[in-house]
Amino acid sequence: MAAQPTCFQEADPRLALWRRAGVEGAGTFFLMLAAGGGGIAAARVFAAVPGMILPITAIVIASALVALIVALGSVSGGHYNPLITMLQWLAGERSRGCTIAYMLAQFAGGLAGGIAAALLWGAPVGGAGGFGWHGIASEFVASAGLMLVVFGCMRSKRVETGPFAVGAWLIAAVIALPTTSFANPAIVLGAAVSAGPVALGGASLVPYVGAEIVGALLALLLLLLLFPRGAEA
């Protein structure tokens, strides 16, 4: 019997790795461009109503991610996030070579997207140094929640709902958490060289990424308990 298709997995893993990794790089680039550019635009348009900046930024980020997953996900799986790729490797669902290629492409895309957003808007690069322990805890929670949504959809074989579930979670997490829920090491890297509300100071890079990795690993442990091997829906 043929395996039932699932989301966040490429439709044809035999497709050349450079093509699949290229899609991951391009998708991460456009995701970071939308996050950075959307934040700058919202800050300028709603300068007199600062309370609107965060929800508008959340909608922009979630919309871009859903669109990119739906449009390109069949080629690469539509991760655009090293955490997803890393957990698939740890779960034995992706080879080491593919994992390395995807993650390199994702980091390169995030970096380029952050720079492009600042250049296109002519905005000064740089942001706050972070939120201390509150920021680290925020990224831990954001990453754990995102991975639970992503892999919960994968294990449930809900192919069509995966992108929209991720988008819905991101809108909620961006608004609810103090760091605007990066939950993505490639986007954190891009934010460190970008501008506007999503920009981060370099001091946030290591602690935020560390918190995201730990949050993702916790999510993997929970997923192993919730979806034991052979018991997926």
Coordinates of N, CA and C in Angstrom, one line a residue, residues 127-133 135-136 139 179 182 184-185 188-189 191-192 198-212:
G127 N 18.4 46.6 15.8 CA 17.2 46.6 16.7 C 17.7 46.5 18.1
A128 N 16.7 46.3 19.0 CA 17.0 46.2 20.4 C 17.8 44.9 20.7
G129 N 18.5 44.9 21.8 CA 19.4 43.8 22.2 C 18.6 42.6 22.6
G130 N 17.3 42.7 22.9 CA 16.5 41.6 23.3 C 15.7 41.9 24.6
F131 N 15.0 40.9 25.1 CA 14.2 41.1 26.3 C 14.7 40.3 27.5
G132 N 16.0 40.0 27.5 CA 16.5 39.2 28.6 C 15.9 37.9 28.8
W133 N 15.6 37.5 30.0 CA 15.1 36.1 30.2 C 13.6 36.0 29.7
G135 N 12.6 37.3 26.9 CA 12.7 37.0 25.5 C 13.1 35.6 25.2
I136 N 14.1 35.1 26.0 CA 14.5 33.7 25.9 C 13.4 32.8 26.2
E139 N 10.9 32.8 23.2 CA 11.3 32.0 22.0 C 11.2 30.5 22.3
T179 N 8.5 38.5 22.1 CA 9.5 38.6 21.0 C 8.9 38.6 19.6
F182 N 9.6 34.7 16.8 CA 10.5 34.3 15.7 C 10.4 32.8 15.5
N184 N 12.4 30.6 14.8 CA 13.0 30.2 13.5 C 14.4 30.8 13.5
P185 N 15.5 29.9 13.7 CA 16.8 30.4 13.7 C 17.2 31.2 12.5
V188 N 15.8 34.6 12.9 CA 16.5 35.4 13.9 C 17.8 35.9 13.3
L189 N 18.5 35.1 12.4 CA 19.7 35.6 11.8 C 19.3 36.8 10.8
A191 N 16.8 38.8 11.1 CA 16.4 40.0 11.9 C 17.6 40.7 12.5
A192 N 18.7 40.0 12.7 CA 19.9 40.6 13.2 C 20.6 41.6 12.2
V198 N 10.9 44.2 13.7 CA 11.3 42.8 13.9 C 12.8 42.7 14.0
A199 N 13.5 43.8 13.9 CA 15.0 43.8 13.9 C 15.5 43.4 15.3
L200 N 16.6 42.7 15.4 CA 17.2 42.3 16.7 C 18.6 42.8 16.8
G201 N 19.0 43.0 18.0 CA 20.4 43.3 18.2 C 21.2 42.0 18.2
G202 N 22.5 42.1 17.9 CA 23.3 40.9 17.8 C 23.4 40.1 19.0
A203 N 23.2 40.8 20.2 CA 23.3 40.1 21.5 C 22.2 39.0 21.7
S204 N 21.1 39.2 20.9 CA 20.0 38.3 21.0 C 20.2 37.0 20.2
L205 N 21.1 37.0 19.3 CA 21.2 35.9 18.3 C 21.4 34.5 19.0
V206 N 22.5 34.4 19.8 CA 22.8 33.1 20.4 C 21.7 32.7 21.4
P207 N 21.3 33.5 22.4 CA 20.3 33.0 23.4 C 19.0 32.7 22.7
Y208 N 18.6 33.5 21.7 CA 17.3 33.2 21.1 C 17.3 31.9 20.4
V209 N 18.4 31.6 19.6 CA 18.5 30.4 18.8 C 18.6 29.2 19.8
G210 N 19.4 29.4 20.8 CA 19.5 28.3 21.8 C 18.2 27.9 22.4
A211 N 17.4 29.0 22.8 CA 16.0 28.7 23.3 C 15.1 28.0 22.3
E212 N 15.2 28.4 21.1 CA 14.4 27.8 20.0 C 14.7 26.3 19.9

